[in-house]
Short mmCIF file of C-alpha atoms and ligand atoms in Angstrom, two decimals:
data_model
loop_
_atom_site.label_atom_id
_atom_site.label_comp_id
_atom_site.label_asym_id
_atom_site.label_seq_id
_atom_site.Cartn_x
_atom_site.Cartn_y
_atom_site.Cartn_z
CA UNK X 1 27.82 189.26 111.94
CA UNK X 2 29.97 186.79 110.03
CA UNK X 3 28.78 186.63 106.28
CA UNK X 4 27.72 182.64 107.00
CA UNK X 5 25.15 183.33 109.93
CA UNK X 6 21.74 184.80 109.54
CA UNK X 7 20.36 186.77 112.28
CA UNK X 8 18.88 184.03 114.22
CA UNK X 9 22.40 182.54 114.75
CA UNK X 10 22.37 179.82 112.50
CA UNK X 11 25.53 179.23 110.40
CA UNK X 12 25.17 178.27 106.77
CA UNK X 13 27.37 175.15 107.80
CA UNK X 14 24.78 173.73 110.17
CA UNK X 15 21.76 174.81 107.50
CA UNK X 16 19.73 171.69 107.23
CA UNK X 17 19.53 170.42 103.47
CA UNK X 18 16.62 171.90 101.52
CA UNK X 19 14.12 169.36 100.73
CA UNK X 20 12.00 168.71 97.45
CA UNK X 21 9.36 171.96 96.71
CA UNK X 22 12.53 174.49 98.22
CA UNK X 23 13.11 177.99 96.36
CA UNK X 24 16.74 178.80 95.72
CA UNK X 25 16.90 182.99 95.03
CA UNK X 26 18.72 183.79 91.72
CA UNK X 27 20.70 187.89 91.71
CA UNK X 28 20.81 188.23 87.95
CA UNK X 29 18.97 186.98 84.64
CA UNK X 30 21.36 185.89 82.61
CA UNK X 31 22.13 182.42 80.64
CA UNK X 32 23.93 181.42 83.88
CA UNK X 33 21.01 181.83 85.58
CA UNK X 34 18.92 180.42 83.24
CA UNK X 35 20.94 176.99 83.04
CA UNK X 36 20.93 177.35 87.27
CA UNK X 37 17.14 177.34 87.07
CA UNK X 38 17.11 174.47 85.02
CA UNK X 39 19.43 172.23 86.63
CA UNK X 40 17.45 173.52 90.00
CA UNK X 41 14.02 172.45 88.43
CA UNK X 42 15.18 168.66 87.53
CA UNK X 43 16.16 168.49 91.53
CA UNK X 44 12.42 169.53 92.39
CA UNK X 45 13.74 172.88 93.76
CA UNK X 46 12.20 175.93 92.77
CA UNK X 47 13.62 179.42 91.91
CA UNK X 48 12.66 182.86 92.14
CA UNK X 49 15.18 185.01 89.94
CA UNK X 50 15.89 188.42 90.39
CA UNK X 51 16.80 191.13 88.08
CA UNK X 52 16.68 194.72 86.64
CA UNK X 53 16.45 194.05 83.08
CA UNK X 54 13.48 193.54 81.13
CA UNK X 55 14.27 190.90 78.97
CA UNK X 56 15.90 188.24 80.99
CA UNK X 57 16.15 184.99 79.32
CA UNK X 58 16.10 183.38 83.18
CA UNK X 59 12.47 184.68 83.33
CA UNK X 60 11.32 182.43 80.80
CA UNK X 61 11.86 179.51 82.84
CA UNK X 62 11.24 180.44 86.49
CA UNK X 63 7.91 180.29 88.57
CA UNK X 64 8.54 183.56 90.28
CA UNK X 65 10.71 186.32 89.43
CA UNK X 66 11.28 189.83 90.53
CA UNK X 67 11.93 192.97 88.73
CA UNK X 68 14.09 195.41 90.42
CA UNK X 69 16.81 197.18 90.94
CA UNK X 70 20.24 195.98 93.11
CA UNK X 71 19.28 199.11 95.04
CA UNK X 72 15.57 198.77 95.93
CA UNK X 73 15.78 197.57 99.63
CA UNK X 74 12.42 196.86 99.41
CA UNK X 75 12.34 194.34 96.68
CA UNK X 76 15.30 192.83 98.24
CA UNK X 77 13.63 192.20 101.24
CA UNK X 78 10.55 190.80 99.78
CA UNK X 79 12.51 188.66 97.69
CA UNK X 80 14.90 187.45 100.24
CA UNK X 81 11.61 186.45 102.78
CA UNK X 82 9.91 184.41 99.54
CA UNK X 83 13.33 182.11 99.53
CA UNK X 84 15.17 180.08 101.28
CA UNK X 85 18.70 180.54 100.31
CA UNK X 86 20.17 183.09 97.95
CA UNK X 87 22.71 182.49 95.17
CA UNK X 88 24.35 184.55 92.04
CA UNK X 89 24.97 184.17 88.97
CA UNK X 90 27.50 187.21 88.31
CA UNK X 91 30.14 188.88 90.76
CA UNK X 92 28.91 192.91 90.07
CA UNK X 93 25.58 192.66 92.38
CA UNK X 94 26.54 195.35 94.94
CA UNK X 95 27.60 194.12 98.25
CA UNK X 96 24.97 196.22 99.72
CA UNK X 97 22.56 194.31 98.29
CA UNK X 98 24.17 191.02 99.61
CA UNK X 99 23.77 192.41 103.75
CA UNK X 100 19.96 193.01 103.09
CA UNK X 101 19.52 189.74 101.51
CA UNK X 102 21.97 188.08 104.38
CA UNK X 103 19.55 189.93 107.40
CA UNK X 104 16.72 186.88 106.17
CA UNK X 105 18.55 183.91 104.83
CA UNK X 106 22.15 182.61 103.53
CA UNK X 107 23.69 184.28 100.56
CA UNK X 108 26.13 181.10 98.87
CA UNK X 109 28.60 181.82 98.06
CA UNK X 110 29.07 184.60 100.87
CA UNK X 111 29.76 188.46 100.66
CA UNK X 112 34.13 187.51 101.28
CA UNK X 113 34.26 186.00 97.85
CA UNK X 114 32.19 188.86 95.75
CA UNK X 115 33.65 191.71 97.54
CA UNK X 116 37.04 190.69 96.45
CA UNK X 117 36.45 189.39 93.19
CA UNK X 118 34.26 192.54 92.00
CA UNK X 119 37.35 194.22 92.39
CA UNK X 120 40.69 193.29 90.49
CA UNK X 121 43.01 194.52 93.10
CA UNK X 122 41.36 193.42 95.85
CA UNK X 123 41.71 189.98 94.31
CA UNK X 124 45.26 190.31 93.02
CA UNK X 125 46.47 191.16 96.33
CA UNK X 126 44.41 188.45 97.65
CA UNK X 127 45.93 186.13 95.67
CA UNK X 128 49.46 186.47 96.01
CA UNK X 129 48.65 186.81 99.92
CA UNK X 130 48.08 183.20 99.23
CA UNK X 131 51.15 182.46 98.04
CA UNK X 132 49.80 182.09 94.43
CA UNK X 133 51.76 183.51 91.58
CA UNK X 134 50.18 186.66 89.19
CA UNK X 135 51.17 188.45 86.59
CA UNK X 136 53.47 191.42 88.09
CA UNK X 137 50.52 194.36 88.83
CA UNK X 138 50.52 198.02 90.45
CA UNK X 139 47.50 200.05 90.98
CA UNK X 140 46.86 202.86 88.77
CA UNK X 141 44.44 206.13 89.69
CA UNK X 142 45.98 208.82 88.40
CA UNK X 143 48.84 209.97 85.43
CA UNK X 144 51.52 209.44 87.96
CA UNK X 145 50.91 206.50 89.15
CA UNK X 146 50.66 205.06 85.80
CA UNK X 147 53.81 206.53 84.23
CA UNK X 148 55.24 205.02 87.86
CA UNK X 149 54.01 201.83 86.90
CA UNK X 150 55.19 201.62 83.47
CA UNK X 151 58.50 202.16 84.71
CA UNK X 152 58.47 199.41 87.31
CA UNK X 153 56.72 196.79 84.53
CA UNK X 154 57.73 195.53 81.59
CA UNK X 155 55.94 196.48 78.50
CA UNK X 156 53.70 195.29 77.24
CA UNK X 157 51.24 195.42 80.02
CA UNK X 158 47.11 195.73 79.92
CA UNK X 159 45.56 198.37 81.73
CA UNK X 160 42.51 197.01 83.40
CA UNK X 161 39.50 199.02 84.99
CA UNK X 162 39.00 197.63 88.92
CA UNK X 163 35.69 197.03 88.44
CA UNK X 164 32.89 195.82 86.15
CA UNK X 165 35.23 194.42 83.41
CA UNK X 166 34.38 191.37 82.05
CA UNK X 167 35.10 189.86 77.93
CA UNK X 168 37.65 192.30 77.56
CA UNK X 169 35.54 195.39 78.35
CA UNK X 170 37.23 198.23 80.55
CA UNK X 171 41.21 196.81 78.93
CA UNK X 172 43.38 198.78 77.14
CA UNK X 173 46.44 197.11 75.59
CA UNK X 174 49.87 199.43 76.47
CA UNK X 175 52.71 199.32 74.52
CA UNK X 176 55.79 201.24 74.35
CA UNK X 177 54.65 204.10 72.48
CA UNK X 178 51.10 204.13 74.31
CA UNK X 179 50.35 207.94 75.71
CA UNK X 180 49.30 207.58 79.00
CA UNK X 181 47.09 210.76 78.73
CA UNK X 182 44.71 209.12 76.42
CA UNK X 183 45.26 206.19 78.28
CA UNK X 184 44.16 207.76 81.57
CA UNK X 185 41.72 209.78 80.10
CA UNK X 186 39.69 206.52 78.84
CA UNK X 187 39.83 205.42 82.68
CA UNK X 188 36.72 208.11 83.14
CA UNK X 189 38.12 208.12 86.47
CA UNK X 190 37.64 204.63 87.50
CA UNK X 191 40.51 202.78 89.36
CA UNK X 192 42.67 200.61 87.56
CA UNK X 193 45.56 197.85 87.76
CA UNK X 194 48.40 197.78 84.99
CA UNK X 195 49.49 194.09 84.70
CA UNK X 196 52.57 192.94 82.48
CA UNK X 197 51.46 191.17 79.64
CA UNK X 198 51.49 187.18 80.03
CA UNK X 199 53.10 185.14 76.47
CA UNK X 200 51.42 182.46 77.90
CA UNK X 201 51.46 179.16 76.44
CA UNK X 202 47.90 178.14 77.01
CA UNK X 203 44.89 179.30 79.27
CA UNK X 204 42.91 176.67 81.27
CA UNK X 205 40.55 176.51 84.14
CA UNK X 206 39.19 175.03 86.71
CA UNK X 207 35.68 174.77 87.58
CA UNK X 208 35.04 173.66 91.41
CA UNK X 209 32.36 172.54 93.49
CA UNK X 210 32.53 173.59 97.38
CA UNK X 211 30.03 172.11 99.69
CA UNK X 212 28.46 173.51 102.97
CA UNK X 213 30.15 170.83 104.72
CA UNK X 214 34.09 172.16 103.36
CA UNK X 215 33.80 168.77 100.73
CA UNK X 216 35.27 169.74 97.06
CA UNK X 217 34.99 168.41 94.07
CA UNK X 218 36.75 169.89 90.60
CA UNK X 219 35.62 168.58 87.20
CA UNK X 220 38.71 168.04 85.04
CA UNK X 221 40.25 171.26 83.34
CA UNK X 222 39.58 173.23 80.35
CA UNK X 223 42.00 174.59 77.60
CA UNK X 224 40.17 177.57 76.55
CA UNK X 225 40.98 179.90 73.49
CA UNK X 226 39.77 183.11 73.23
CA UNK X 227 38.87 185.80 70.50
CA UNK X 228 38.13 189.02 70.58
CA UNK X 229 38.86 188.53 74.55
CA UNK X 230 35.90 186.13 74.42
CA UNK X 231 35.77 182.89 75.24
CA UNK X 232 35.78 180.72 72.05
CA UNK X 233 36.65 177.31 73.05
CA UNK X 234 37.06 175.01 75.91
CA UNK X 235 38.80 171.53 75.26
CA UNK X 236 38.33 168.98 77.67
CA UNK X 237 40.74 166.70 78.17
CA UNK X 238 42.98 170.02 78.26
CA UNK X 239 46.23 168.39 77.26
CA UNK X 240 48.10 168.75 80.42
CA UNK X 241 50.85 166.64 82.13
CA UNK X 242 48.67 165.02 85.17
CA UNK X 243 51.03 166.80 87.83
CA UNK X 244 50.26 170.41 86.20
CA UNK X 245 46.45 169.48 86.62
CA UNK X 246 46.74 168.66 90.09
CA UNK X 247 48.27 171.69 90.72
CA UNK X 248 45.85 173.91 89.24
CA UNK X 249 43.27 172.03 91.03
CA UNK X 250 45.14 172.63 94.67
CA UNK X 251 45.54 176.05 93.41
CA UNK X 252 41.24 176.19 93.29
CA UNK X 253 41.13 174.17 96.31
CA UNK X 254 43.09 176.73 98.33
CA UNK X 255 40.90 179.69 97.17
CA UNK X 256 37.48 178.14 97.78
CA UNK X 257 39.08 176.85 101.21
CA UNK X 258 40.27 180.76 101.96
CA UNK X 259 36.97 182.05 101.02
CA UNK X 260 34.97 179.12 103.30
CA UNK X 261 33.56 178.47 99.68
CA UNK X 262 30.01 177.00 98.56
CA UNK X 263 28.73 176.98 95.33
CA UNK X 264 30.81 176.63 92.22
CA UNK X 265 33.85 179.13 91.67
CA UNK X 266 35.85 179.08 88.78
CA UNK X 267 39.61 179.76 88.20
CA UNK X 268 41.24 181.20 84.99
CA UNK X 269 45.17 180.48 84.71
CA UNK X 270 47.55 181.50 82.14
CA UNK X 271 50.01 178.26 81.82
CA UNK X 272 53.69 179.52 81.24
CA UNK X 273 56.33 176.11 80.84
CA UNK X 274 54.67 174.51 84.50
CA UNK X 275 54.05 177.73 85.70
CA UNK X 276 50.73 178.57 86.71
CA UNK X 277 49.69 182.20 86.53
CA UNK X 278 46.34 182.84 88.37
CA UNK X 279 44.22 185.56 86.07
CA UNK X 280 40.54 185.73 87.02
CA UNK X 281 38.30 183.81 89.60
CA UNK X 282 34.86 183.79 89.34
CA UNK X 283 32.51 183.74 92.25
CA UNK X 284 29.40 181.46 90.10
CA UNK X 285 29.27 179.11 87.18
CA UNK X 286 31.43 180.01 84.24
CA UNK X 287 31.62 180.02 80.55
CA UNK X 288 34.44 177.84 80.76
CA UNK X 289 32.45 174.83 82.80
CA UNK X 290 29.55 174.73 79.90
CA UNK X 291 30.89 171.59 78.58
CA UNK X 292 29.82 169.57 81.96
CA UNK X 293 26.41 169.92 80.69
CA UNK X 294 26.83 167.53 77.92
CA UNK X 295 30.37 165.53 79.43
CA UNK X 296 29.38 164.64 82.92
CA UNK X 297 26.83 162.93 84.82
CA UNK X 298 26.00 166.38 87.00
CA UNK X 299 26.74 169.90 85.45
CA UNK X 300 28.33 172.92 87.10
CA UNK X 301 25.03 174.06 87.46
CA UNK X 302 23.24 170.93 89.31
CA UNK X 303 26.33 170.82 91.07
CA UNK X 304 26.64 174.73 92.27
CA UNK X 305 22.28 174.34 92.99
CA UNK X 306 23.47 171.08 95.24
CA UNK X 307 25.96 173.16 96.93
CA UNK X 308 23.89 175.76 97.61
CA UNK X 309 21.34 173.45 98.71
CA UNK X 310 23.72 171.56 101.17
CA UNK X 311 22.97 168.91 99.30
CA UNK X 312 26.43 165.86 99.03
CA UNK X 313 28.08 167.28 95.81
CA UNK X 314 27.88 165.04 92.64
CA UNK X 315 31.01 162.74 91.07
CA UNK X 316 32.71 165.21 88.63
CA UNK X 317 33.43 162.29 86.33
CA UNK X 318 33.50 163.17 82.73
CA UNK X 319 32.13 159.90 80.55
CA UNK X 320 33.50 161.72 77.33
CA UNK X 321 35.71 164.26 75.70
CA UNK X 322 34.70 167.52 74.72
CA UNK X 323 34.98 170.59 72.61
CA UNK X 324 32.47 173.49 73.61
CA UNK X 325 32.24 176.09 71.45
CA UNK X 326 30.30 179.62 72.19
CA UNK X 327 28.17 181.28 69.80
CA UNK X 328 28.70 184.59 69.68
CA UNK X 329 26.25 186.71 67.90
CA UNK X 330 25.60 185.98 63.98
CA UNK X 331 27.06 182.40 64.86
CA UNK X 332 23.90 181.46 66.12
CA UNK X 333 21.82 181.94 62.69
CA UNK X 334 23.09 178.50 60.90
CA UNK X 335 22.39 176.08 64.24
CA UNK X 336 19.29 178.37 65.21
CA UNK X 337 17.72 177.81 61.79
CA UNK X 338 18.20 174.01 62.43
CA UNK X 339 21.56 173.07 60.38
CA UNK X 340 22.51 169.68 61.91
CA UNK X 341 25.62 169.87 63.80
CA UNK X 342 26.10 165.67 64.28
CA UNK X 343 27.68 164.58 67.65
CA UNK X 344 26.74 168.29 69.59
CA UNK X 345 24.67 169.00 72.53
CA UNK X 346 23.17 172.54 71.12
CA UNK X 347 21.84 175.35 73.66
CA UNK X 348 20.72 178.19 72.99
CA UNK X 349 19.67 181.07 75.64
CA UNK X 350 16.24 182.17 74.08
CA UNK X 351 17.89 185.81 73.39
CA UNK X 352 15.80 187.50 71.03
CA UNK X 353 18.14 190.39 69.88
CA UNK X 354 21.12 188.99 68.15
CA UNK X 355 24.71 191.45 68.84
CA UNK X 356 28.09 191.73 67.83
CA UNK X 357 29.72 189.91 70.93
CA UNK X 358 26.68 188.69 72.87
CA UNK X 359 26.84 185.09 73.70
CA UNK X 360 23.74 183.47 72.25
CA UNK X 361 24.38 180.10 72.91
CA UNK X 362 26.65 176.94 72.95
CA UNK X 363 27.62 173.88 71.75
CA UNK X 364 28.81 171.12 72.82
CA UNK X 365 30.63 168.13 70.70
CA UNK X 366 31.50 165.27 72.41
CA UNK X 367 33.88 162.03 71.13
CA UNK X 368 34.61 158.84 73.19
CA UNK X 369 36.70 159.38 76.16
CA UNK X 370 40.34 158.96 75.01
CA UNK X 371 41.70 158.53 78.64
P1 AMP V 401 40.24 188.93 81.60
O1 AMP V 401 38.98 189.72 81.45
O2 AMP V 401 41.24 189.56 82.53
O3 AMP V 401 40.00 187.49 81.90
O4 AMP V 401 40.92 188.96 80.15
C1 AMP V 401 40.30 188.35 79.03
C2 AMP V 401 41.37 187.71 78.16
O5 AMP V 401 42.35 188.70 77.77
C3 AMP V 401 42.18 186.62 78.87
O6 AMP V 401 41.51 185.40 78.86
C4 AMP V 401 43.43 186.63 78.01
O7 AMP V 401 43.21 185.96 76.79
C5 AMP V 401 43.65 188.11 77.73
N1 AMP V 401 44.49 188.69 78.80
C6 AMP V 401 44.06 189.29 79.94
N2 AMP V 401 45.10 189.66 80.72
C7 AMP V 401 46.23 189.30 80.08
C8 AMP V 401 47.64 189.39 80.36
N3 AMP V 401 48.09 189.98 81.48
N4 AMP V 401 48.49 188.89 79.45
C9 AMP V 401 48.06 188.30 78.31
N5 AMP V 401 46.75 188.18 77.98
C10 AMP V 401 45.84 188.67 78.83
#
């Protein structure tokens, strides 16, 4: 069955639009979910959020939620027949997870766009089949392959686990004088890609909205800086020459079109001169798209919840510009203890347990729109 019909032959295109009372199904628990749920609650739709972990900060602001595991069938199925559509707020659910879920209602965006973008290589290769341009990458398994691939790419390159990387996690940074024993060795056996290192000259993104009727709509890109492999900063306007914008948005336009897209992807790009260098997509809302919140008339997350929805997609107009800045960890203390932080939206995710790393919240400061 394609991944857009449910069993009783409906496609998700021809899905009537939810109306007011509806319960959108959340895989995951996370911030992303949490901000989904709220933008979902001021359209009068409901969600039911569904997750393994204990502490979710998604549960604090949902009428139903389910505890469970991505493997309990049963759960799945009980969850799927309380919903109307199902949505996700991260790209490692496992697919088989997404065909119970699909046997009851429509899974946005579908099972085509998380199977390949759980999986670097499967999205690499799906990429350049596109035409698009990514850093130079081989596959890497075993000691061979990766003293093959050093040969063929220049070093520097980054050796990156297949699956389940995200911030950094599962990368290993090989230079010249990297063993590839050790470097293997850290694998633990999982599949890999070694990609040449990018001296990029900035990293932006895209964040775009696709509806159930093929409409799109892109907010205006980010320049994002990163630490620690985290994202620090996103910069809206992002400095560009208006042709290289365009571009990166037909770039996002051409993967959401491949994938018969709905809900909100998002598109990471390494910008070399003019040269755009596709990274990372992401199947959901993303870190990079907070600043909408605060900048625009409809966030990524009312907008993704409209998609889903089959609801017309809102004008991605931004009325100001804007600097969003994550807080990682200890950065939280000084705005969660109330310092004033003039001219910034704050949000914070209701984490309890402050780590080294965890996102915690965001902020948000906004000046008049410059152009
Ligand atoms: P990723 O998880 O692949 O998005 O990587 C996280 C961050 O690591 C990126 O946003 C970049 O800052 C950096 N990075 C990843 N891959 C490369 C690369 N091939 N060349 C240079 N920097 C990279």
């Amino acid at each position: 069955m394609p991944t857009d019909m449910t069993p009783d032959g409906k496609s998700a295109q021809s899905l009537a639009p939810l109306g007011p009372g509806a319960t959108i199904g959340i895989l995951g628990g996370g911030q992303l979910a949490r901000m989904l749920t709220m933008a979902a609650h001021r359209l009068g739709l409901k969600t039911h959020i569904f997750c393994p972990d204990t502490e979710s900060p998604a549960f604090e602001v949902t009428p139903h939620h389910t505890r469970a595991a991505y493997s309990d069938a049963d759960a799945l199925d009980r969850f799927a027949r309380s919903v109307e559509r199902v949505t996700y707020e991260f790209e490692n659910i496992p697919v088989g997870a997404i065909a119970i879920l699909e046997q009851h209602c429509p899974v946005m965006p579908g099972a085509k766009a998380l199977a390949i973008c759980q999986d670097r290589l499967a999205e690499k290769r799906f990429l350049s089949g596109l035409g698009l341009v990514v850093a130079p990458f081989l596959p890497v398994e075993t000691m061979v392959d990766l003293n093959q691939a050093r040969q063929r790419l220049a070093a520097p390159a980054i050796l990156k686990t297949r699956r389940l990387g995200y911030d950094g996690k599962g990368q290993q940074h090989i230079g010249t004088d990297t063993e590839s024993g050790a470097a293997i060795a850290a694998l633990a056996g999982a599949g890999a890609v070694l990609e040449e290192f990018v001296d990029f000259d900035a990293e932006i993104s895209i964040i775009l909205a696709r509806g159930t009727n093929g409409e799109m709509a892109s907010y205006d890109p980010a320049r994002n800086t990163h630490e620690n492999h985290i994202l620090a900063t996103s910069t809206v306007p992002a400095g560009l020459p208006a042709h290289v914008s365009k571009m990166a948005t037909r770039i996002a336009e051409k993967i959401a079109t491949a994938f018969e897209y709905v809900g909100v992807l998002g598109v990471e790009f390494f910008l070399c001169g003019e040269t755009l260098i596709v990274n990372e997509i992401a199947p959901r809302v993303h870190n990079s798209g907070h600043w909408t919140e605060a900048a625009c008339a409809a966030s990524q997350f009312e907008q993704h919840i409209r998609a889903v929805a089959g609801w017309p997609l809102a004008d991605p107009v931004r009325h100001a510009d804007a600097v969003m800045q994550n807080l990682i960890g200890d950065q939280v203390r000084a705005v969660a203890a109330g310092e004033s932080v003039p001219g910034c939206k704050i949000h914070l995710y209701g984490k309890n347990e402050i780590r080294p790393g965890r996102k915690m919240g965001h902020l948000t400061r906004l000046t008049a729109r410059a152009r």
